[in-house]
Amino acid sequence: MTSVDRSQAAERRPGERGFEQRGPASQQGMRRQNLALVLGAVAAHAPLSRADAAAVTGLTRAAVSSLVVELLRDGLVVELGPAPSGRVGRPGNALSLSPTGPAGLGLEVGVEHLAACVVDLSGEIRAQARIPAGNRGRAPEPVLAELAALAEQVVAEARALGLRPVGATLAVPGLVDSGTDPGGGNSVGGGNSVVHAPNLGWRALALPGTLLGLPLAVENEANLGALAELWRGGALDVVHVSAEAGIGAALVVGGRLFRGARGFAGELGHVPVRPDGPVCACGSHGCLEQYAGELAVLAAAGLDLPPADRIAVLAQHAAAGEPRVLAALEQAGTALGTALAGAVNLVDPAAVVLGGAYAELGEWLLPGMRRELAERVLVRPWADDALSVSALGRRGPLLGAALVTIRRIMDDPGAPAVHG
């Protein structure tokens, strides 16, 4: 392979979605790119020998060996022992991602809960906690104090396992200024303010830049749910619906999160499905949340439930076959399908995924959603199986929040923040 071929190979990262070619780089910058290239190869193909890593990346064996020394030193990869190669001579040691070392902390503020988790480099959740918390209308300060205490507990558990969180991301159900390029991309970070979270009652809230000494970023929970699906091997073009108290959506186009001109794309809950309908909290009329939001469904079902895990209780009533509950979920599914039909006709996704807590209601929501999509998406092919329920369910936003840090590490394992 020529030096030009190797340079081109170094620009490709195995298994990476939305990866863009970089321009000319300094020697140090090229080394950091190559570190990411080798780490990505190990992530995608482990267990992997150095020789195989060289073959996958297009780098020389000497270059790979030098890079592996650095990755071993920083606790990003480990040696598992001799790797069978089928080649003549002594086999090299197999490499795998380290189960200890740098990790990501995910945080979530929901309307009725708080949650935190730590994931390792492979994206596996190693420590987690979730507690009920009635956050609707509460002042942000006590909510964030409780979240910090929960995070401290989870981080302590992770550190006892040899993990070292190096960054934190907070998922919130609302519009955020995450300080990213509003034209798109999957990066998170920069700004740290909640512009408006109507179901929490938060507006223009500036968050601290750190939590427990870790850099803190904030992101919309629907966006993080979609990124978790994408990073776990989901479709490159998808509308991901994340619903509980409110209804949000995220658009992934070509493997990249579409944020819109100001970063506020995806407000599916405020798409009007009946323009002459009731007034919504946003000030408009007939929004989707007035028919498919949690409170609307509970009211239609005739259920007055305490502010706890209402979705789980609603699912229990539906499973019992209560007619009024089934009718309420049928109405909600119809409204969701109506709103999503417009999104499908507009952006032509390969799939629509129902995530968040509403994934637990998929059995009763999907029939109405499928019917509306079949009746309203007529200018392009559409199949029933293009609509599915997320396997991540309500874990999606929290997992996506933790994975943000992991993706940063994989993108730039030589960054100072990785070394803590």
GROMACS .gro file of C-alpha atoms in nm:
model
  420
    1MET     CA    1   0.000   0.000   0.000
    2THR     CA    2   0.137   0.343  -0.094
    3SER     CA    3   0.162   0.631   0.149
    4VAL     CA    4  -0.131   0.797  -0.032
    5ASP     CA    5  -0.341   0.481   0.011
    6ARG     CA    6  -0.254   0.467   0.378
    7SER     CA    7  -0.350   0.829   0.422
    8GLN     CA    8  -0.687   0.764   0.262
    9ALA     CA    9  -0.739   0.453   0.474
   10ALA     CA   10  -0.662   0.653   0.785
   11GLU     CA   11  -0.960   0.876   0.706
   12ARG     CA   12  -1.202   0.580   0.728
   13ARG     CA   13  -1.327   0.454   1.060
   14PRO     CA   14  -1.477   0.104   1.077
   15GLY     CA   15  -1.840   0.102   1.185
   16GLU     CA   16  -1.855   0.481   1.221
   17ARG     CA   17  -2.174   0.649   1.108
   18GLY     CA   18  -2.185   1.006   0.990
   19PHE     CA   19  -1.804   1.017   0.974
   20GLU     CA   20  -1.673   1.295   0.752
   21GLN     CA   21  -1.333   1.309   0.592
   22ARG     CA   22  -1.095   1.550   0.758
   23GLY     CA   23  -0.866   1.789   0.581
   24PRO     CA   24  -0.487   1.807   0.620
   25ALA     CA   25  -0.374   1.765   0.978
   26SER     CA   26  -0.061   1.830   1.179
   27GLN     CA   27   0.156   1.536   1.280
   28GLN     CA   28   0.000   1.539   1.625
   29GLY     CA   29  -0.347   1.572   1.474
   30MET     CA   30  -0.282   1.282   1.237
   31ARG     CA   31  -0.166   1.067   1.528
   32ARG     CA   32  -0.487   1.142   1.716
   33GLN     CA   33  -0.688   1.051   1.406
   34ASN     CA   34  -0.499   0.726   1.378
   35LEU     CA   35  -0.555   0.651   1.745
   36ALA     CA   36  -0.927   0.686   1.678
   37LEU     CA   37  -0.892   0.468   1.370
   38VAL     CA   38  -0.731   0.183   1.566
   39LEU     CA   39  -0.968   0.218   1.860
   40GLY     CA   40  -1.262   0.209   1.619
   41ALA     CA   41  -1.125  -0.106   1.459
   42VAL     CA   42  -1.098  -0.275   1.799
   43ALA     CA   43  -1.452  -0.166   1.887
   44ALA     CA   44  -1.592  -0.302   1.562
   45HIS     CA   45  -1.392  -0.625   1.531
   46ALA     CA   46  -1.270  -0.733   1.879
   47PRO     CA   47  -1.100  -0.955   1.965
   48LEU     CA   48  -0.845  -0.822   1.718
   49SER     CA   49  -0.470  -0.875   1.687
   50ARG     CA   50  -0.234  -0.595   1.597
   51ALA     CA   51  -0.176  -0.753   1.256
   52ASP     CA   52  -0.548  -0.767   1.191
   53ALA     CA   53  -0.586  -0.408   1.311
   54ALA     CA   54  -0.322  -0.307   1.057
   55ALA     CA   55  -0.511  -0.491   0.783
   56VAL     CA   56  -0.842  -0.331   0.879
   57THR     CA   57  -0.711   0.024   0.909
   58GLY     CA   58  -0.453   0.024   0.629
   59LEU     CA   59  -0.181   0.141   0.867
   60THR     CA   60   0.155  -0.031   0.895
   61ARG     CA   61   0.205  -0.292   1.167
   62ALA     CA   62   0.472  -0.073   1.324
   63ALA     CA   63   0.236   0.224   1.336
   64VAL     CA   64  -0.043   0.012   1.486
   65SER     CA   65   0.190  -0.132   1.750
   66SER     CA   66   0.297   0.218   1.855
   67LEU     CA   67  -0.064   0.337   1.873
   68VAL     CA   68  -0.172   0.031   2.070
   69VAL     CA   69   0.095   0.105   2.332
   70GLU     CA   70  -0.067   0.444   2.384
   71LEU     CA   71  -0.420   0.299   2.397
   72LEU     CA   72  -0.307   0.039   2.652
   73ARG     CA   73  -0.137   0.306   2.861
   74ASP     CA   74  -0.454   0.517   2.870
   75GLY     CA   75  -0.673   0.222   2.969
   76LEU     CA   76  -0.878   0.221   2.649
   77VAL     CA   77  -0.790  -0.131   2.532
   78VAL     CA   78  -0.672  -0.449   2.701
   79GLU     CA   79  -0.484  -0.757   2.583
   80LEU     CA   80  -0.678  -1.084   2.611
   81GLY     CA   81  -0.403  -1.329   2.527
   82PRO     CA   82  -0.288  -1.499   2.204
   83ALA     CA   83  -0.525  -1.450   1.912
   84PRO     CA   84  -0.564  -1.742   1.667
   85SER     CA   85  -0.462  -1.611   1.326
   86GLY     CA   86  -0.401  -1.907   1.098
   87ARG     CA   87  -0.063  -1.754   1.016
   88VAL     CA   88   0.280  -1.911   1.055
   89GLY     CA   89   0.465  -1.798   1.365
   90ARG     CA   90   0.380  -1.688   1.713
   91PRO     CA   91   0.028  -1.541   1.738
   92GLY     CA   92  -0.011  -1.187   1.864
   93ASN     CA   93  -0.222  -1.092   2.163
   94ALA     CA   94  -0.586  -1.015   2.095
   95LEU     CA   95  -0.709  -0.665   2.175
   96SER     CA   96  -1.045  -0.563   2.312
   97LEU     CA   97  -1.203  -0.252   2.459
   98SER     CA   98  -1.120  -0.210   2.825
   99PRO     CA   99  -1.403  -0.294   3.069
  100THR     CA  100  -1.252  -0.038   3.308
  101GLY     CA  101  -1.107   0.310   3.267
  102PRO     CA  102  -1.278   0.606   3.094
  103ALA     CA  103  -1.659   0.597   3.099
  104GLY     CA  104  -1.964   0.813   3.031
  105LEU     CA  105  -2.221   0.947   3.278
  106GLY     CA  106  -2.580   0.989   3.160
  107LEU     CA  107  -2.838   1.192   3.353
  108GLU     CA  108  -3.210   1.246   3.300
  109VAL     CA  109  -3.471   1.479   3.443
  110GLY     CA  110  -3.819   1.352   3.362
  111VAL     CA  111  -4.151   1.497   3.466
  112GLU     CA  112  -4.199   1.214   3.717
  113HIS     CA  113  -3.849   1.073   3.767
  114LEU     CA  114  -3.476   1.128   3.793
  115ALA     CA  115  -3.219   0.883   3.655
  116ALA     CA  116  -2.846   0.835   3.618
  117CYS     CA  117  -2.624   0.569   3.465
  118VAL     CA  118  -2.261   0.501   3.378
  119VAL     CA  119  -2.162   0.314   3.062
  120ASP     CA  120  -1.825   0.165   2.970
  121LEU     CA  121  -1.644   0.195   2.636
  122SER     CA  122  -1.851  -0.085   2.482
  123GLY     CA  123  -2.169   0.106   2.567
  124GLU     CA  124  -2.282  -0.135   2.837
  125ILE     CA  125  -2.460   0.008   3.141
  126ARG     CA  126  -2.248  -0.078   3.445
  127ALA     CA  127  -2.422   0.127   3.715
  128GLN     CA  128  -2.763   0.291   3.718
  129ALA     CA  129  -3.035   0.432   3.941
  130ARG     CA  130  -3.384   0.570   3.884
  131ILE     CA  131  -3.610   0.729   4.145
  132PRO     CA  132  -3.963   0.870   4.129
  133ALA     CA  133  -3.973   1.248   4.154
  134GLY     CA  134  -4.264   1.480   4.087
  135ASN     CA  135  -4.073   1.748   3.896
  136ARG     CA  136  -4.363   1.921   3.723
  137GLY     CA  137  -4.365   2.282   3.841
  138ARG     CA  138  -4.077   2.236   4.086
  139ALA     CA  139  -3.800   2.492   4.103
  140PRO     CA  140  -3.491   2.372   3.917
  141GLU     CA  141  -3.254   2.406   4.213
  142PRO     CA  142  -3.391   2.123   4.433
  143VAL     CA  143  -3.441   1.903   4.128
  144LEU     CA  144  -3.079   1.946   4.023
  145ALA     CA  145  -2.959   1.893   4.380
  146GLU     CA  146  -3.143   1.558   4.396
  147LEU     CA  147  -3.003   1.466   4.056
  148ALA     CA  148  -2.649   1.547   4.171
  149ALA     CA  149  -2.693   1.321   4.476
  150LEU     CA  150  -2.820   1.039   4.254
  151ALA     CA  151  -2.529   1.092   4.015
  152GLU     CA  152  -2.282   1.080   4.303
  153GLN     CA  153  -2.425   0.743   4.409
  154VAL     CA  154  -2.398   0.596   4.059
  155VAL     CA  155  -2.049   0.733   4.001
  156ALA     CA  156  -1.933   0.581   4.330
  157GLU     CA  157  -2.066   0.241   4.218
  158ALA     CA  158  -1.891   0.279   3.882
  159ARG     CA  159  -1.560   0.376   4.039
  160ALA     CA  160  -1.577   0.067   4.259
  161LEU     CA  161  -1.583  -0.131   3.932
  162GLY     CA  162  -1.272   0.047   3.805
  163LEU     CA  163  -1.458   0.290   3.579
  164ARG     CA  164  -1.370   0.658   3.558
  165PRO     CA  165  -1.644   0.885   3.416
  166VAL     CA  166  -1.487   1.168   3.217
  167GLY     CA  167  -1.799   1.353   3.101
  168ALA     CA  168  -2.172   1.391   3.172
  169THR     CA  169  -2.474   1.470   2.957
  170LEU     CA  170  -2.819   1.561   3.087
  171ALA     CA  171  -3.139   1.467   2.901
  172VAL     CA  172  -3.433   1.702   2.951
  173PRO     CA  173  -3.785   1.704   2.801
  174GLY     CA  174  -3.770   2.040   2.628
  175LEU     CA  175  -3.591   2.278   2.398
  176VAL     CA  176  -3.225   2.328   2.478
  177ASP     CA  177  -2.935   2.537   2.360
  178SER     CA  178  -2.666   2.272   2.339
  179GLY     CA  179  -2.418   2.499   2.167
  180THR     CA  180  -2.390   2.282   1.855
  181ASP     CA  181  -2.387   2.363   1.488
  182PRO     CA  182  -2.760   2.418   1.422
  183GLY     CA  183  -2.720   2.281   1.073
  184GLY     CA  184  -2.690   1.925   1.202
  185GLY     CA  185  -2.440   1.679   1.341
  186ASN     CA  186  -2.440   1.436   1.626
  187SER     CA  187  -2.220   1.632   1.865
  188VAL     CA  188  -2.351   1.758   2.196
  189GLY     CA  189  -2.201   2.030   2.411
  190GLY     CA  190  -2.098   2.391   2.418
  191GLY     CA  191  -2.408   2.568   2.549
  192ASN     CA  192  -2.574   2.458   2.871
  193SER     CA  193  -2.917   2.614   2.888
  194VAL     CA  194  -3.275   2.492   2.884
  195VAL     CA  195  -3.467   2.729   2.660
  196HIS     CA  196  -3.813   2.595   2.746
  197ALA     CA  197  -3.927   2.271   2.909
  198PRO     CA  198  -4.304   2.329   2.934
  199ASN     CA  199  -4.388   2.005   3.115
  200LEU     CA  200  -4.134   2.094   3.384
  201GLY     CA  201  -4.219   2.463   3.388
  202TRP     CA  202  -3.858   2.559   3.319
  203ARG     CA  203  -3.764   2.849   3.092
  204ALA     CA  204  -3.433   3.022   3.015
  205LEU     CA  205  -3.247   2.810   3.269
  206ALA     CA  206  -2.866   2.826   3.261
  207LEU     CA  207  -2.711   2.505   3.393
  208PRO     CA  208  -2.366   2.477   3.551
  209GLY     CA  209  -2.084   2.374   3.322
  210THR     CA  210  -1.974   2.093   3.550
  211LEU     CA  211  -2.125   1.828   3.776
  212LEU     CA  212  -1.917   1.630   4.028
  213GLY     CA  213  -1.614   1.786   3.863
  214LEU     CA  214  -1.713   1.650   3.520
  215PRO     CA  215  -1.792   1.867   3.216
  216LEU     CA  216  -2.171   1.879   3.179
  217ALA     CA  217  -2.369   1.912   2.854
  218VAL     CA  218  -2.747   1.927   2.809
  219GLU     CA  219  -2.956   1.784   2.526
  220ASN     CA  220  -3.319   1.720   2.436
  221GLU     CA  221  -3.429   1.374   2.549
  222ALA     CA  222  -3.585   1.280   2.214
  223ASN     CA  223  -3.260   1.360   2.034
  224LEU     CA  224  -3.066   1.142   2.277
  225GLY     CA  225  -3.312   0.856   2.235
  226ALA     CA  226  -3.266   0.873   1.860
  227LEU     CA  227  -2.888   0.883   1.889
  228ALA     CA  228  -2.893   0.580   2.118
  229GLU     CA  229  -3.091   0.391   1.852
  230LEU     CA  230  -2.852   0.506   1.579
  231TRP     CA  231  -2.539   0.418   1.774
  232ARG     CA  232  -2.684   0.076   1.855
  233GLY     CA  233  -2.717  -0.004   1.484
  234GLY     CA  234  -3.050   0.158   1.396
  235ALA     CA  235  -3.164   0.301   1.063
  236LEU     CA  236  -2.971   0.591   0.911
  237ASP     CA  237  -3.293   0.772   0.815
  238VAL     CA  238  -3.554   0.760   1.088
  239VAL     CA  239  -3.818   0.959   1.273
  240HIS     CA  240  -3.782   0.863   1.640
  241VAL     CA  241  -4.075   0.945   1.867
  242SER     CA  242  -4.008   0.981   2.238
  243ALA     CA  243  -4.322   1.021   2.445
  244GLU     CA  244  -4.435   1.031   2.805
  245ALA     CA  245  -4.579   1.344   2.964
  246GLY     CA  246  -4.492   1.529   2.643
  247ILE     CA  247  -4.429   1.411   2.290
  248GLY     CA  248  -4.106   1.486   2.108
  249ALA     CA  249  -3.943   1.353   1.796
  250ALA     CA  250  -3.596   1.345   1.651
  251LEU     CA  251  -3.504   1.327   1.285
  252VAL     CA  252  -3.199   1.130   1.179
  253VAL     CA  253  -3.109   1.193   0.815
  254GLY     CA  254  -2.818   1.011   0.655
  255GLY     CA  255  -2.695   0.900   0.995
  256ARG     CA  256  -2.690   1.256   1.131
  257LEU     CA  257  -2.922   1.429   1.372
  258PHE     CA  258  -3.121   1.704   1.200
  259ARG     CA  259  -3.152   1.998   1.437
  260GLY     CA  260  -3.315   2.265   1.224
  261ALA     CA  261  -3.213   2.627   1.175
  262ARG     CA  262  -3.203   2.706   1.549
  263GLY     CA  263  -3.161   2.359   1.693
  264PHE     CA  264  -3.529   2.312   1.782
  265ALA     CA  265  -3.641   2.055   1.526
  266GLY     CA  266  -3.863   1.770   1.640
  267GLU     CA  267  -4.147   1.935   1.834
  268LEU     CA  268  -4.396   1.671   1.718
  269GLY     CA  269  -4.617   1.723   2.023
  270HIS     CA  270  -4.710   2.067   1.898
  271VAL     CA  271  -4.802   1.967   1.545
  272PRO     CA  272  -5.177   2.044   1.511
  273VAL     CA  273  -5.384   1.736   1.434
  274ARG     CA  274  -5.717   1.921   1.474
  275PRO     CA  275  -5.678   2.296   1.416
  276ASP     CA  276  -6.013   2.362   1.586
  277GLY     CA  277  -5.921   2.152   1.891
  278PRO     CA  278  -5.860   2.260   2.250
  279VAL     CA  279  -5.601   2.516   2.351
  280CYS     CA  280  -5.259   2.368   2.421
  281ALA     CA  281  -5.014   2.485   2.689
  282CYS     CA  282  -4.800   2.623   2.405
  283GLY     CA  283  -5.085   2.862   2.309
  284SER     CA  284  -5.188   2.691   1.987
  285HIS     CA  285  -5.498   2.480   1.924
  286GLY     CA  286  -5.545   2.108   1.864
  287CYS     CA  287  -5.183   2.002   1.917
  288LEU     CA  288  -5.095   1.635   1.920
  289GLU     CA  289  -5.028   1.644   2.295
  290GLN     CA  290  -5.394   1.733   2.352
  291TYR     CA  291  -5.487   1.389   2.216
  292ALA     CA  292  -5.185   1.166   2.273
  293GLY     CA  293  -5.000   1.322   2.567
  294GLU     CA  294  -5.001   1.132   2.895
  295LEU     CA  295  -5.253   1.356   3.073
  296ALA     CA  296  -5.486   1.360   2.771
  297VAL     CA  297  -5.484   0.980   2.745
  298LEU     CA  298  -5.548   0.940   3.118
  299ALA     CA  299  -5.838   1.185   3.104
  300ALA     CA  300  -5.991   1.008   2.805
  301ALA     CA  301  -5.946   0.675   2.985
  302GLY     CA  302  -6.120   0.807   3.297
  303LEU     CA  303  -5.818   0.734   3.515
  304ASP     CA  304  -5.709   0.963   3.795
  305LEU     CA  305  -5.369   0.825   3.883
  306PRO     CA  306  -5.114   0.964   4.130
  307PRO     CA  307  -4.802   1.119   3.975
  308ALA     CA  308  -4.585   0.809   3.971
  309ASP     CA  309  -4.527   0.563   3.687
  310ARG     CA  310  -4.857   0.635   3.516
  311ILE     CA  311  -4.759   0.472   3.188
  312ALA     CA  312  -4.693   0.135   3.353
  313VAL     CA  313  -5.031   0.153   3.531
  314LEU     CA  314  -5.203   0.255   3.209
  315ALA     CA  315  -5.051  -0.048   3.037
  316GLN     CA  316  -5.187  -0.271   3.314
  317HIS     CA  317  -5.540  -0.135   3.262
  318ALA     CA  318  -5.508  -0.183   2.887
  319ALA     CA  319  -5.385  -0.539   2.931
  320ALA     CA  320  -5.694  -0.604   3.144
  321GLY     CA  321  -5.906  -0.507   2.844
  322GLU     CA  322  -6.086  -0.209   2.998
  323PRO     CA  323  -6.295  -0.063   2.711
  324ARG     CA  324  -6.253   0.305   2.798
  325VAL     CA  325  -5.875   0.268   2.830
  326LEU     CA  326  -5.853   0.085   2.498
  327ALA     CA  327  -6.061   0.357   2.331
  328ALA     CA  328  -5.832   0.627   2.473
  329LEU     CA  329  -5.524   0.450   2.341
  330GLU     CA  330  -5.692   0.400   2.004
  331GLN     CA  331  -5.757   0.776   1.985
  332ALA     CA  332  -5.397   0.848   2.086
  333GLY     CA  333  -5.261   0.610   1.823
  334THR     CA  334  -5.479   0.771   1.557
  335ALA     CA  335  -5.355   1.118   1.652
  336LEU     CA  336  -4.992   1.001   1.654
  337GLY     CA  337  -5.034   0.843   1.310
  338THR     CA  338  -5.192   1.161   1.173
  339ALA     CA  339  -4.902   1.377   1.290
  340LEU     CA  340  -4.640   1.127   1.178
  341ALA     CA  341  -4.790   1.096   0.832
  342GLY     CA  342  -4.699   1.459   0.771
  343ALA     CA  343  -4.344   1.396   0.891
  344VAL     CA  344  -4.309   1.087   0.671
  345ASN     CA  345  -4.438   1.269   0.365
  346LEU     CA  346  -4.201   1.557   0.433
  347VAL     CA  347  -3.871   1.382   0.510
  348ASP     CA  348  -3.917   1.031   0.358
  349PRO     CA  349  -3.756   0.827   0.639
  350ALA     CA  350  -3.679   0.458   0.609
  351ALA     CA  351  -3.842   0.393   0.946
  352VAL     CA  352  -4.048   0.540   1.227
  353VAL     CA  353  -3.962   0.423   1.579
  354LEU     CA  354  -4.185   0.464   1.885
  355GLY     CA  355  -3.962   0.505   2.190
  356GLY     CA  356  -3.963   0.651   2.538
  357ALA     CA  357  -4.220   0.531   2.791
  358TYR     CA  358  -4.480   0.495   2.514
  359ALA     CA  359  -4.286   0.196   2.383
  360GLU     CA  360  -4.463   0.008   2.664
  361LEU     CA  361  -4.797   0.102   2.505
  362GLY     CA  362  -4.698  -0.005   2.156
  363GLU     CA  363  -4.937  -0.302   2.149
  364TRP     CA  364  -5.232  -0.063   2.168
  365LEU     CA  365  -5.093   0.245   1.992
  366LEU     CA  366  -4.945   0.087   1.681
  367PRO     CA  367  -5.271  -0.032   1.516
  368GLY     CA  368  -5.411   0.322   1.498
  369MET     CA  369  -5.073   0.463   1.396
  370ARG     CA  370  -5.036   0.208   1.117
  371ARG     CA  371  -5.385   0.270   0.990
  372GLU     CA  372  -5.334   0.646   0.967
  373LEU     CA  373  -4.993   0.610   0.802
  374ALA     CA  374  -5.134   0.366   0.546
  375GLU     CA  375  -5.421   0.603   0.465
  376ARG     CA  376  -5.217   0.924   0.454
  377VAL     CA  377  -4.877   0.823   0.312
  378LEU     CA  378  -4.974   0.762  -0.049
  379VAL     CA  379  -4.717   0.942  -0.262
  380ARG     CA  380  -4.435   0.705  -0.169
  381PRO     CA  381  -4.411   0.335  -0.077
  382TRP     CA  382  -4.487   0.262   0.288
  383ALA     CA  383  -4.496  -0.071   0.466
  384ASP     CA  384  -4.644  -0.154   0.805
  385ASP     CA  385  -4.314  -0.293   0.930
  386ALA     CA  386  -4.146   0.045   0.876
  387LEU     CA  387  -4.313   0.145   1.203
  388SER     CA  388  -4.170  -0.032   1.507
  389VAL     CA  389  -4.128  -0.008   1.883
  390SER     CA  390  -3.785   0.074   2.023
  391ALA     CA  391  -3.611  -0.213   2.199
  392LEU     CA  392  -3.452   0.049   2.426
  393GLY     CA  393  -3.788   0.188   2.536
  394ARG     CA  394  -3.770   0.442   2.814
  395ARG     CA  395  -3.397   0.367   2.862
  396GLY     CA  396  -3.315   0.532   2.530
  397PRO     CA  397  -3.264   0.897   2.635
  398LEU     CA  398  -3.060   0.808   2.944
  399LEU     CA  399  -2.845   0.561   2.752
  400GLY     CA  400  -2.797   0.812   2.471
  401ALA     CA  401  -2.685   1.072   2.727
  402ALA     CA  402  -2.417   0.840   2.862
  403LEU     CA  403  -2.309   0.735   2.513
  404VAL     CA  404  -2.235   1.095   2.415
  405THR     CA  405  -1.914   1.081   2.619
  406ILE     CA  406  -1.825   0.739   2.479
  407ARG     CA  407  -1.861   0.866   2.124
  408ARG     CA  408  -1.633   1.159   2.206
  409ILE     CA  409  -1.371   0.920   2.339
  410MET     CA  410  -1.397   0.701   2.029
  411ASP     CA  411  -1.370   1.008   1.806
  412ASP     CA  412  -1.064   1.147   1.982
  413PRO     CA  413  -0.902   0.905   2.230
  414GLY     CA  414  -0.597   1.131   2.246
  415ALA     CA  415  -0.790   1.426   2.387
  416PRO     CA  416  -0.667   1.550   2.727
  417ALA     CA  417  -1.014   1.503   2.880
  418VAL     CA  418  -0.992   1.127   2.822
  419HIS     CA  419  -0.685   1.099   3.043
  420GLY     CA  420  -0.859   1.268   3.337
   0.00000   0.00000   0.00000
